[in-house]
Coordinates of C-alpha atoms and ligand atoms in Angstrom, one line a residue:
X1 CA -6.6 15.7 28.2
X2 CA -3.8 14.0 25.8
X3 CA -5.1 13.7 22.4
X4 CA -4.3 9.6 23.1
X5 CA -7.2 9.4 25.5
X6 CA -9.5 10.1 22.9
X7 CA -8.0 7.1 20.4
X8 CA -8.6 3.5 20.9
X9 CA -9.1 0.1 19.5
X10 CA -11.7 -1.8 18.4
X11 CA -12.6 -5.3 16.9
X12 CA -14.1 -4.8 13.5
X13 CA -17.0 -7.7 13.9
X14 CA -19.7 -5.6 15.1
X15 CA -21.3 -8.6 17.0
X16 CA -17.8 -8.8 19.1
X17 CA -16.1 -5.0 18.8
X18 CA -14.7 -5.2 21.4
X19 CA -12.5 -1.8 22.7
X20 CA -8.3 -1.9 24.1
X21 CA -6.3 0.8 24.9
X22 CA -3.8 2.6 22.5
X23 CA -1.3 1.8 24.9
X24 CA -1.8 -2.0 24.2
X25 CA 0.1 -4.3 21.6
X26 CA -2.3 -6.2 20.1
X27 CA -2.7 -7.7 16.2
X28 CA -6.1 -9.5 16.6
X29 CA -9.2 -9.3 18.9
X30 CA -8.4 -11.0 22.1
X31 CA -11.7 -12.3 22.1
X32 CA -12.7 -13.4 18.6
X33 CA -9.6 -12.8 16.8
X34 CA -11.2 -10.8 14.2
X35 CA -9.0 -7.6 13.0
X36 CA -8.1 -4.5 15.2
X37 CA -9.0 -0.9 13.6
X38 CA -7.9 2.1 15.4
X39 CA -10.5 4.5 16.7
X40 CA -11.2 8.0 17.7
X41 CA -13.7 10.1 19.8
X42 CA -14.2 12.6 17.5
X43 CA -16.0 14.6 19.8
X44 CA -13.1 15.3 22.3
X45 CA -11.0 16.3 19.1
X46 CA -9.9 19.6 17.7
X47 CA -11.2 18.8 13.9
X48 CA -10.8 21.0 11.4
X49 CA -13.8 22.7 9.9
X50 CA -12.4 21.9 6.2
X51 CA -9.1 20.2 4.7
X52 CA -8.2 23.1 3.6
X53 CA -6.1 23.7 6.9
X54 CA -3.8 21.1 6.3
X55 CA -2.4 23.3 3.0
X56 CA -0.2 25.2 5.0
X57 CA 2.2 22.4 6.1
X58 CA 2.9 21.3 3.1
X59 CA 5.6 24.3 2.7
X60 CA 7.4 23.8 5.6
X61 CA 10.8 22.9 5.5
X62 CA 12.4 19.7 7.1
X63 CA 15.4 20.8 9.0
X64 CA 14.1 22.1 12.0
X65 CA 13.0 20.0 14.7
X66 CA 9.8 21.3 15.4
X67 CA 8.8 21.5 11.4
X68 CA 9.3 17.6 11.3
X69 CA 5.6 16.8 11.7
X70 CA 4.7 19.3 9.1
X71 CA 7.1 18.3 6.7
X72 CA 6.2 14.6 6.3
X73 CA 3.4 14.0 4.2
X74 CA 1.9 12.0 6.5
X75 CA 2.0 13.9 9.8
X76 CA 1.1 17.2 8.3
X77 CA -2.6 15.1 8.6
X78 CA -2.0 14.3 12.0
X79 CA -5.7 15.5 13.5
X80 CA -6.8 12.5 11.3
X81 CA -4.9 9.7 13.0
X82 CA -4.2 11.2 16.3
X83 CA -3.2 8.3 18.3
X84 CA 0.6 9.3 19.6
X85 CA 0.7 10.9 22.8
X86 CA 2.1 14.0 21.4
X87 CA 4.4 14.9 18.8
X88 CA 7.8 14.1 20.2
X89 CA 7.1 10.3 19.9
X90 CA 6.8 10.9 16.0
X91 CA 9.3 8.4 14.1
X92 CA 9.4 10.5 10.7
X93 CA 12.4 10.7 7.9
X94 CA 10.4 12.9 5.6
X95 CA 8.3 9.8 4.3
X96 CA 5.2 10.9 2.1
X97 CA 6.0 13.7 -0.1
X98 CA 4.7 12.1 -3.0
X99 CA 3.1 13.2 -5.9
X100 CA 0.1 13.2 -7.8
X101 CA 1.0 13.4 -11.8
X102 CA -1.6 14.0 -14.9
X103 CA -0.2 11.1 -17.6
X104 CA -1.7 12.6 -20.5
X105 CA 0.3 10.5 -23.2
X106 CA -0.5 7.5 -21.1
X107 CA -4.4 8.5 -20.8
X108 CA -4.5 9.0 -24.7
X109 CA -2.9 4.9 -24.9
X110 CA -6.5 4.0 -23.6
X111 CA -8.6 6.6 -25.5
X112 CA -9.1 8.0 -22.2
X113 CA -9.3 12.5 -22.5
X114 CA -6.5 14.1 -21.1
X115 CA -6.6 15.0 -17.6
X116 CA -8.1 12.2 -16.5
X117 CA -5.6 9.6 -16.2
X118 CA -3.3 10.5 -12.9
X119 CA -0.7 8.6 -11.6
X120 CA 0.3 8.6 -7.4
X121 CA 4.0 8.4 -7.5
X122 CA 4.3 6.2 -3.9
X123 CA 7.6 5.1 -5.3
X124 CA 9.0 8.1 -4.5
X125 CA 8.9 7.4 -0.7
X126 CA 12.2 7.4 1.4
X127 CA 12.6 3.9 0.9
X128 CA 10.9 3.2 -2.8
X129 CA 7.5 2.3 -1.8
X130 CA 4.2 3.4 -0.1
X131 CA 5.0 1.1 2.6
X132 CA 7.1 4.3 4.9
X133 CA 3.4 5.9 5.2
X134 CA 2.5 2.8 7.8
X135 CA 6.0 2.7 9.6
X136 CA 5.8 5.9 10.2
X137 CA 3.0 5.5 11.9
X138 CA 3.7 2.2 13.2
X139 CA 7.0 2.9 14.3
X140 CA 5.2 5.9 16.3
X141 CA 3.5 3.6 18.1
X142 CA 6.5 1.5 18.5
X143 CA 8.2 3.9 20.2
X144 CA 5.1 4.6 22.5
X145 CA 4.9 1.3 24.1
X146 CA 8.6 1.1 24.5
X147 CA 9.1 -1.7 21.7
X148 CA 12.8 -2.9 21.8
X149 CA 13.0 -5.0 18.9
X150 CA 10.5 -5.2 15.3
X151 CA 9.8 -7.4 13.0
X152 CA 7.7 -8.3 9.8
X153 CA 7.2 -11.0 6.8
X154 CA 8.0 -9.5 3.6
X155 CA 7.6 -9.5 -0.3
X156 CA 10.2 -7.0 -0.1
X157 CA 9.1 -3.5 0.5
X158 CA 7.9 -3.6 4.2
X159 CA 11.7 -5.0 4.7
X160 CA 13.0 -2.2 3.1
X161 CA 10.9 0.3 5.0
X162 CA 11.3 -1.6 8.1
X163 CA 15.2 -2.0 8.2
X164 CA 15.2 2.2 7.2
X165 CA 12.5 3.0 10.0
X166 CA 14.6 0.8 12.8
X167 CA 17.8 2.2 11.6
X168 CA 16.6 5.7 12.6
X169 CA 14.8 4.5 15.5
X170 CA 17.6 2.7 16.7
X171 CA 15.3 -0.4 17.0
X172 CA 16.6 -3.4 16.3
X173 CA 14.9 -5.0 13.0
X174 CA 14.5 -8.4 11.7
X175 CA 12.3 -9.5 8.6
X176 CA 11.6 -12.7 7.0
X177 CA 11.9 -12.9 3.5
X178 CA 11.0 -16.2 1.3
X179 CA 13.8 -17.5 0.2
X180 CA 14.9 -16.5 -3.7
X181 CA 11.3 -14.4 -3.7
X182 CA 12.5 -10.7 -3.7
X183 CA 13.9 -8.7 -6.0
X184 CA 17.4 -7.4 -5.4
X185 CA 16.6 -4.1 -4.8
X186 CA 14.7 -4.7 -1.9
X187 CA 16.7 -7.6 -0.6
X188 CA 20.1 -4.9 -1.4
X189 CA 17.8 -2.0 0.9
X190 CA 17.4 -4.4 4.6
X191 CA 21.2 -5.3 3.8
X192 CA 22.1 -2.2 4.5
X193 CA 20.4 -0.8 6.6
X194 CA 21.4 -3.4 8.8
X195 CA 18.1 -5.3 9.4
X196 CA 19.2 -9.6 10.5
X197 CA 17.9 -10.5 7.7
X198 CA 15.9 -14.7 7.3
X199 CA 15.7 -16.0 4.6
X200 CA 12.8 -18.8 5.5
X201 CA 12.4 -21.9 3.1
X202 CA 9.0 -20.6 1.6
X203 CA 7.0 -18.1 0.1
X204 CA 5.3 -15.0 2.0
X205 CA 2.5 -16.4 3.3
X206 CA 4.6 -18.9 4.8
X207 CA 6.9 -16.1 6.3
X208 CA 3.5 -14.0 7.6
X209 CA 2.5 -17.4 9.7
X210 CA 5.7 -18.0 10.8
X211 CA 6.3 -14.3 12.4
X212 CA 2.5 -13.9 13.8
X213 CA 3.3 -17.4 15.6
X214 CA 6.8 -15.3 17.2
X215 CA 5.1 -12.3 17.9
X216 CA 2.4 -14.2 19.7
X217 CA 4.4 -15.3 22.1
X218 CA 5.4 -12.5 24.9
X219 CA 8.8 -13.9 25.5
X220 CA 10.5 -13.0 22.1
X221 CA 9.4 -9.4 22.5
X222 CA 8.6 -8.4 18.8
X223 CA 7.0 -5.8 17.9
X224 CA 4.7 -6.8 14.5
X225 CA 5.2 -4.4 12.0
X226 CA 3.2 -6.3 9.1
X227 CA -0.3 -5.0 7.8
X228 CA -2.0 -6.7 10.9
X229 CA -0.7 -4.0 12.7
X230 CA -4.0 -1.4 12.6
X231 CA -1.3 1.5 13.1
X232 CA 0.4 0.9 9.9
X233 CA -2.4 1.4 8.0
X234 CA -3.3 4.3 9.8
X235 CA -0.5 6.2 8.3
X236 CA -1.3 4.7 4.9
X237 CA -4.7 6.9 4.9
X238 CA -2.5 9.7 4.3
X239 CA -2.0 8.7 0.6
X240 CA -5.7 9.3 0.1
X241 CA -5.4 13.0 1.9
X242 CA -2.6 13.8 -0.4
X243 CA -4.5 12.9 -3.7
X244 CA -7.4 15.2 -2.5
X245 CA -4.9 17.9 -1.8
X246 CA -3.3 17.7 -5.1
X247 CA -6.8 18.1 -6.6
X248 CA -8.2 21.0 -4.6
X249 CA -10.1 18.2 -2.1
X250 CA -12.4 17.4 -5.1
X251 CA -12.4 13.5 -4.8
X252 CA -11.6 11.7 -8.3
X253 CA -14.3 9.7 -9.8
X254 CA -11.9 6.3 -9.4
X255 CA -9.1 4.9 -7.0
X256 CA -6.8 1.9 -8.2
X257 CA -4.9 -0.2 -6.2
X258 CA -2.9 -3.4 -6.6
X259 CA -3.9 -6.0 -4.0
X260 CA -1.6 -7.9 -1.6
X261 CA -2.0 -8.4 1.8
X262 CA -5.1 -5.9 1.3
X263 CA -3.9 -3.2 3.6
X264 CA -3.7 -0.6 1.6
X265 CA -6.8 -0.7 0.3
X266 CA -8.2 -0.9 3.6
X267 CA -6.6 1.9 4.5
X268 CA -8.3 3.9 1.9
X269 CA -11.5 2.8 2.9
X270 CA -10.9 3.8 6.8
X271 CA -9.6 7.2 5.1
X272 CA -12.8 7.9 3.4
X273 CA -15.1 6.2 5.9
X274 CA -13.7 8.5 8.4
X275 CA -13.8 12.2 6.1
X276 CA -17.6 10.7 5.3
X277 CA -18.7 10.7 9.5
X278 CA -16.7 14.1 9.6
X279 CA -18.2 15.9 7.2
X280 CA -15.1 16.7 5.5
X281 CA -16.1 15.1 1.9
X282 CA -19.1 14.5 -0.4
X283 CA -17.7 12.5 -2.8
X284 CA -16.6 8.4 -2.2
X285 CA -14.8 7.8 -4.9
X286 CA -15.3 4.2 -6.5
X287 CA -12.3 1.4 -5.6
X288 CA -10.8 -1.5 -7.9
X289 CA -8.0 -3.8 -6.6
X290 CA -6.1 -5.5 -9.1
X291 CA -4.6 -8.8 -8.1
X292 CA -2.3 -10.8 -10.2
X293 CA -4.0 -13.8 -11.8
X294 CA -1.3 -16.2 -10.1
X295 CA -1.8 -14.5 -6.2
X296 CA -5.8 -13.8 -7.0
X297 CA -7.3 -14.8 -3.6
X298 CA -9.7 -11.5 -3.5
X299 CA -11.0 -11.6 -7.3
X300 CA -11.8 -15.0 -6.7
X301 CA -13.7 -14.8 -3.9
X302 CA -15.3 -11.2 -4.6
X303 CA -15.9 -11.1 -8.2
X304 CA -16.7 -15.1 -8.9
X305 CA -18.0 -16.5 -5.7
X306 CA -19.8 -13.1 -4.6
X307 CA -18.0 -12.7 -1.0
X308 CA -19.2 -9.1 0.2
X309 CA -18.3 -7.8 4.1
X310 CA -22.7 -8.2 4.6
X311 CA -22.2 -5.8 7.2
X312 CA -19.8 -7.2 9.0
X313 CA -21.4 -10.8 8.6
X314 CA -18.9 -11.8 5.5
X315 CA -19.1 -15.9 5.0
X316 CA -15.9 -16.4 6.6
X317 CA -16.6 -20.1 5.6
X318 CA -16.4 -19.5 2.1
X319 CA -13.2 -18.5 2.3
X320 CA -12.1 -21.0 5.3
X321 CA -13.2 -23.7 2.5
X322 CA -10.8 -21.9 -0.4
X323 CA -7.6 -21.7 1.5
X324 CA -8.4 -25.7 2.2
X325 CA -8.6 -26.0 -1.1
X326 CA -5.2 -24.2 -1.5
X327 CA -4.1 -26.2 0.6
X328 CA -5.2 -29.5 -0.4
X329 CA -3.9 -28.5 -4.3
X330 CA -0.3 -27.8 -2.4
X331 CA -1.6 -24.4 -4.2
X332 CA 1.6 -21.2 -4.1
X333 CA 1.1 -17.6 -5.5
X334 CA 3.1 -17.1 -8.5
X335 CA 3.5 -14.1 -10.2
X336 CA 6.3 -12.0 -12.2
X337 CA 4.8 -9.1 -9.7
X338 CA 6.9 -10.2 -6.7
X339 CA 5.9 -7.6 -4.4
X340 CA 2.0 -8.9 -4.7
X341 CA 2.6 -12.7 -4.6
X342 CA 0.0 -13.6 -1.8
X343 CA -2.5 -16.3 -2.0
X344 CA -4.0 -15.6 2.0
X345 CA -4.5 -12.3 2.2
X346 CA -4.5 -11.0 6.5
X347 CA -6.6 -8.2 5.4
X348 CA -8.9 -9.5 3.3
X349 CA -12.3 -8.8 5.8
X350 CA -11.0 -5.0 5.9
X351 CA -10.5 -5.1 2.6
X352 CA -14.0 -6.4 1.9
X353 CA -15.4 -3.5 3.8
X354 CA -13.5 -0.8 2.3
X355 CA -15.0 -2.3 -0.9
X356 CA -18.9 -2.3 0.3
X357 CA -18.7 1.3 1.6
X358 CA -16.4 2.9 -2.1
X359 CA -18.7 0.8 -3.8
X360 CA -15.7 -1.0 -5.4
X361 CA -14.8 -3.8 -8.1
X362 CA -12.0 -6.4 -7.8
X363 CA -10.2 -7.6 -11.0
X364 CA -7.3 -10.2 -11.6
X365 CA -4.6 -9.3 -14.4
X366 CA -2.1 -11.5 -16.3
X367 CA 1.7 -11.2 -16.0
X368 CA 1.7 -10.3 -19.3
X369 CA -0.4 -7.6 -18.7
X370 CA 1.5 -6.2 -15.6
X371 CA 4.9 -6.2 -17.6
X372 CA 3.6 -4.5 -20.5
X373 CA 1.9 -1.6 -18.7
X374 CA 4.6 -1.7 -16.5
X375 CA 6.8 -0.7 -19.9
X376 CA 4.0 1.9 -20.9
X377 CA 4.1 3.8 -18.0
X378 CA 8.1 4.0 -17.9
X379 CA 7.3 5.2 -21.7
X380 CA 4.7 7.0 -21.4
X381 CA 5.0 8.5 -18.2
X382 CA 7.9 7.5 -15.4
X383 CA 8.4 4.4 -14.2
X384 CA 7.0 1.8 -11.4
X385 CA 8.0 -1.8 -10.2
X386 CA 5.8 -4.7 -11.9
X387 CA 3.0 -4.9 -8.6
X388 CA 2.4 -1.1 -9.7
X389 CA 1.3 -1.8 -12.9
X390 CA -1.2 -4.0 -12.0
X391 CA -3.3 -0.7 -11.2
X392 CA -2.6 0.5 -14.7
X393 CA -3.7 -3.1 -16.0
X394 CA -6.7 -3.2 -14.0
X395 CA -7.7 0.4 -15.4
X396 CA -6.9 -0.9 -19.0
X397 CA -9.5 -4.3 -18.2
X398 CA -12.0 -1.6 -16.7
X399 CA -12.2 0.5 -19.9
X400 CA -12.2 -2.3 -22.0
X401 CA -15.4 -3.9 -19.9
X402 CA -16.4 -0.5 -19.9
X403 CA -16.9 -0.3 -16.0
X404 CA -14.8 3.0 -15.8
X405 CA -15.8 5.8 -19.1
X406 CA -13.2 8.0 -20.7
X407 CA -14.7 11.3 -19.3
X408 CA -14.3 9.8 -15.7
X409 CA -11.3 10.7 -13.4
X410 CA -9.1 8.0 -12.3
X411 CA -6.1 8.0 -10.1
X412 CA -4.1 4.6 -10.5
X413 CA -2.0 4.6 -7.2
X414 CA 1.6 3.4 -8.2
X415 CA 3.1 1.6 -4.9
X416 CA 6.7 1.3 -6.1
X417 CA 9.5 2.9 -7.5
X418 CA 10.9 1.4 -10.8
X419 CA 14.5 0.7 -9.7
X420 CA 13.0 -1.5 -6.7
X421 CA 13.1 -4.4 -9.7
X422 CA 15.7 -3.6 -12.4
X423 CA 15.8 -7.5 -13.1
X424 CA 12.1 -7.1 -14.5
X425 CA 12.7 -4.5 -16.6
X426 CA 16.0 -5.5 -18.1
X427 CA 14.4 -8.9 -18.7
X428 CA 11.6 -7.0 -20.7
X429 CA 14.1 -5.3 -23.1
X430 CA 16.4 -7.8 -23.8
X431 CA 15.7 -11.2 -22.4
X432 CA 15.1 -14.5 -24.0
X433 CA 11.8 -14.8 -23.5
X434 CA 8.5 -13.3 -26.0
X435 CA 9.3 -10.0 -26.7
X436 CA 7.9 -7.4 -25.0
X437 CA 5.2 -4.7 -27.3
X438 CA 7.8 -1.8 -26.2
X439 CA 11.0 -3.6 -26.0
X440 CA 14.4 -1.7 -26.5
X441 CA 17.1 -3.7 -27.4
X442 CA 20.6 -2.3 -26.4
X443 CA 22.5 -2.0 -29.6
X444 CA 26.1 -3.7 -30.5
X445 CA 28.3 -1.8 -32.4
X446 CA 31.8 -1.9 -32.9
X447 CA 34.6 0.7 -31.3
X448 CA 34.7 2.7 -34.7
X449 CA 33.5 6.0 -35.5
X450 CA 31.5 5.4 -38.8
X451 CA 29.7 2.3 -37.2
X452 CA 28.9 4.0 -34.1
X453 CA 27.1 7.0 -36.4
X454 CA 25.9 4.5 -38.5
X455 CA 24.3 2.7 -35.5
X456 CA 23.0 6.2 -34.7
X457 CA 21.2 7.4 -37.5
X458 CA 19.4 3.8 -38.1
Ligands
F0G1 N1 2.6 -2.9 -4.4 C1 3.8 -3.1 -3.8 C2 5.0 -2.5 -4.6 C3 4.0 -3.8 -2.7 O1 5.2 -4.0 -2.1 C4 2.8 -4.3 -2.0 C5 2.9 -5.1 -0.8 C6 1.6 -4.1 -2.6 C7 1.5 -3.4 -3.8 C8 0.4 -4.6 -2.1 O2 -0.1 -3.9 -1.0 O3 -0.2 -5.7 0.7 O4 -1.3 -3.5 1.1 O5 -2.2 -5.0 -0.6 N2 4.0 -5.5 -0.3 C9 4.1 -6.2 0.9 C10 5.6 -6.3 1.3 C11 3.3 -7.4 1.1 O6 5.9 -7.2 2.1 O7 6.4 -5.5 0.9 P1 -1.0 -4.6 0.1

């Protein structure tokens, strides 16, 4: 039997979940709309008895064709998302081989004892970001139901990911990008790689509506490749297998995540819901997602009006009634964090459920706050984009409230690479605004010998 016979999917609302083929394009429920998750027969698959199997990949070299599934970091899991038909339709450029880093001198900042502090360098991705663990996956499935041209609404990073991915897939890619709302790096990356490139008159959530209402319709032929997408965030599981390899499969004690469009914290969840009903870990760890206080759609709902997934039965009201109110206000995300300005969140009832079942916490932090542990961990560690550091922030808050301890373990997933954003950073150090707790002014000094030692030893 092909391994694809035993994957489907399935509506999340468990009074509708309702089941589709792999083989099917889909980005909502056909019957109630809800969100799509991908799902397996376990039964009918070969399981390993322990994660330990998957070690042995991780040394195999990239430059032979048949190693290419080992070598990515997120295909040497591939019994745990085993929805391709087999391994030929794998779109892979060597995404996930990440890494997990102990940030001692950053751990010692919060009082926290060393070893316990570890950062998850996602930045260090192909294209910058955690986002080439979903197209990787997505782009798999692409390429499985024959998809011709691909698309997506971005803050940035899914762009980036999205032009690379269609580049080597020879796909053709187009993403919408609000206009004057990403940073150049990203905007410099779809360039490039040769994505057509819209610049729409509006922020992301605008651009996320806009390219659901063309991919709804047959007739333009896009392929989604946004969060929606349940095979994106199939790959992005992966980035919890990894942190369990780098720790000898012991789960830490804490997972933090910024919070956008939700998927990747979702993702998470479906990781560890998954290992749970296989028998493959004991421990959950706990989850926070740290929004920014302008984009902070989740903390509102979760931690001040109390929205939980119920089992499925979340009060989809409630939050029907706050994006009216959005609405009414002529309410837009604003935050420094470009890559996490997002006031509707598409993922926000997976999100909800990944939070019920790692028993998780949602917190919003200030701009402030994200550029100033953005600068600590370039300091104090290496660096990240401003969205990254929310994690950091959000750990900072949760010591402070003393929700997480110092003995515990946390791992504080960083989501982009620092040079996605230079204009941040620069504008940390040296611009004209309040100056930053770390800033590093570039010195002037004249074209003469003494004044340049002079300017040395200072
Ligand atoms: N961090 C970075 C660097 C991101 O680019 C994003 C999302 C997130 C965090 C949030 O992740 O959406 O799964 O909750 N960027 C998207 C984009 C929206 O278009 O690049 P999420």
């Amino acid at each position: 039997m092909p391994i694809h016979d035993a994957a489907y999917q399935q509506c999340i609302s468990p009074v509708c979940s309702a089941m589709y083929g792999v083989d099917q394009t889909l980005m909502a429920c056909q019957k109630c709309g809800a969100l799509l998750d991908i799902k397996y027969d376990w039964k009918k698959l070969p399981i390993p008895k322990n994660l330990n199997f998957f070690e042995h990949r991780w040394s195999t070299k990239g430059t032979e064709a048949e190693g290419r599934a080992d070598f990515s970091g997120v295909w040497r899991f591939r019994e745990l998302m085993p929805f391709y038909r087999d391994e030929a339709d794998i779109v892979t450029i060597g995404e996930g081989r990440t890494m997990l880093q102990k940030a001692d001198l950053l751990a010692r900042q919060f009082g926290m004892k060393p070893g316990k502090l570890l950062l998850q360098y996602e930045g260090l991705n192909p294209s910058g970001s955690f986002k080439d663990n979903g197209m990787t996956a997505a782009f798999t499935h692409a390429r499985m139901v024959g998809a011709h041209k691909v698309a997506c609404a971005s803050t940035g990073n899914t762009s980036a990911s999205l032009a690379m991915f269609a580049a080597l897939a020879e796909l053709r890619g187009i993403v919408f990008i609000g206009s004057g709302k990403i940073s150049f790096g990203k905007l410099s990356q779809a360039l490039d790689y040769g994505a057509l490139t819209l610049q729409i008159h509006g922020d992301f959530d605008d651009c996320l509506r806009r390219i659901r209402e063309v991919a709804l319709n047959p007739k333009n032929g896009i392929y989604l490749m946004n969060s929606v997408n349940p095979f994106r965030l199939e790959g992005q599981k992966s980035i919890m297998y990894r942190i369990l390899e780098a720790s000898d499969w012991e789960s830490p004690d804490w997972v933090i995540v910024p919070g956008g469009n939700l998927g990747n914290c979702s993702a998470f969840g479906k990781a560890f819901m998954e290992l749970k009903e296989l028998g493959l870990v004991r421990k959950i760890p706990r989850l926070a997602v740290i929004n920014a206080s302008g984009a902070n759609t989740l903390d509102e709902l979760y931690s001040r009006r109390g929205l939980r997934w119920n089992d499925g039965n979340y009060d989809s009201g409630l939050v029907q009634r706050h994006y009216a109110a959005l609405d009414e206000s002529h309410y837009k995300a604003h935050t420094v964090a470009s890559a996490i300005e997002i006031s509707r969140p598409v993922n926000l009832p997976k999100a909800l459920r990944a939070l019920s079942f790692m028993n998780g916490q949602v917190r919003q932090v200030s701009d402030e706050q994200i550029l100033e542990h953005r600068a600590m961990v370039a300091r104090f560690g290496f660096g990240c984009e401003p969205a990254s550091a929310a994690s950091v922030a959000g750990l900072h808050k949760l010591l402070d409230e003393k929700v997480i301890g110092p003995d515990e373990t946390v791992v504080c997933i960083l989501t982009g690479h620092e040079l996605k954003d230079p204009n941040a950073t620069v504008q940390y150090h040296i611009g004209d605004g309040p100056k930053g707790k770390l800033s590093n002014r570039p010195v002037q000094v004249e074209d003469d010998l003494d004044a340049i030692i002079k300017a040395m030893n200072q």
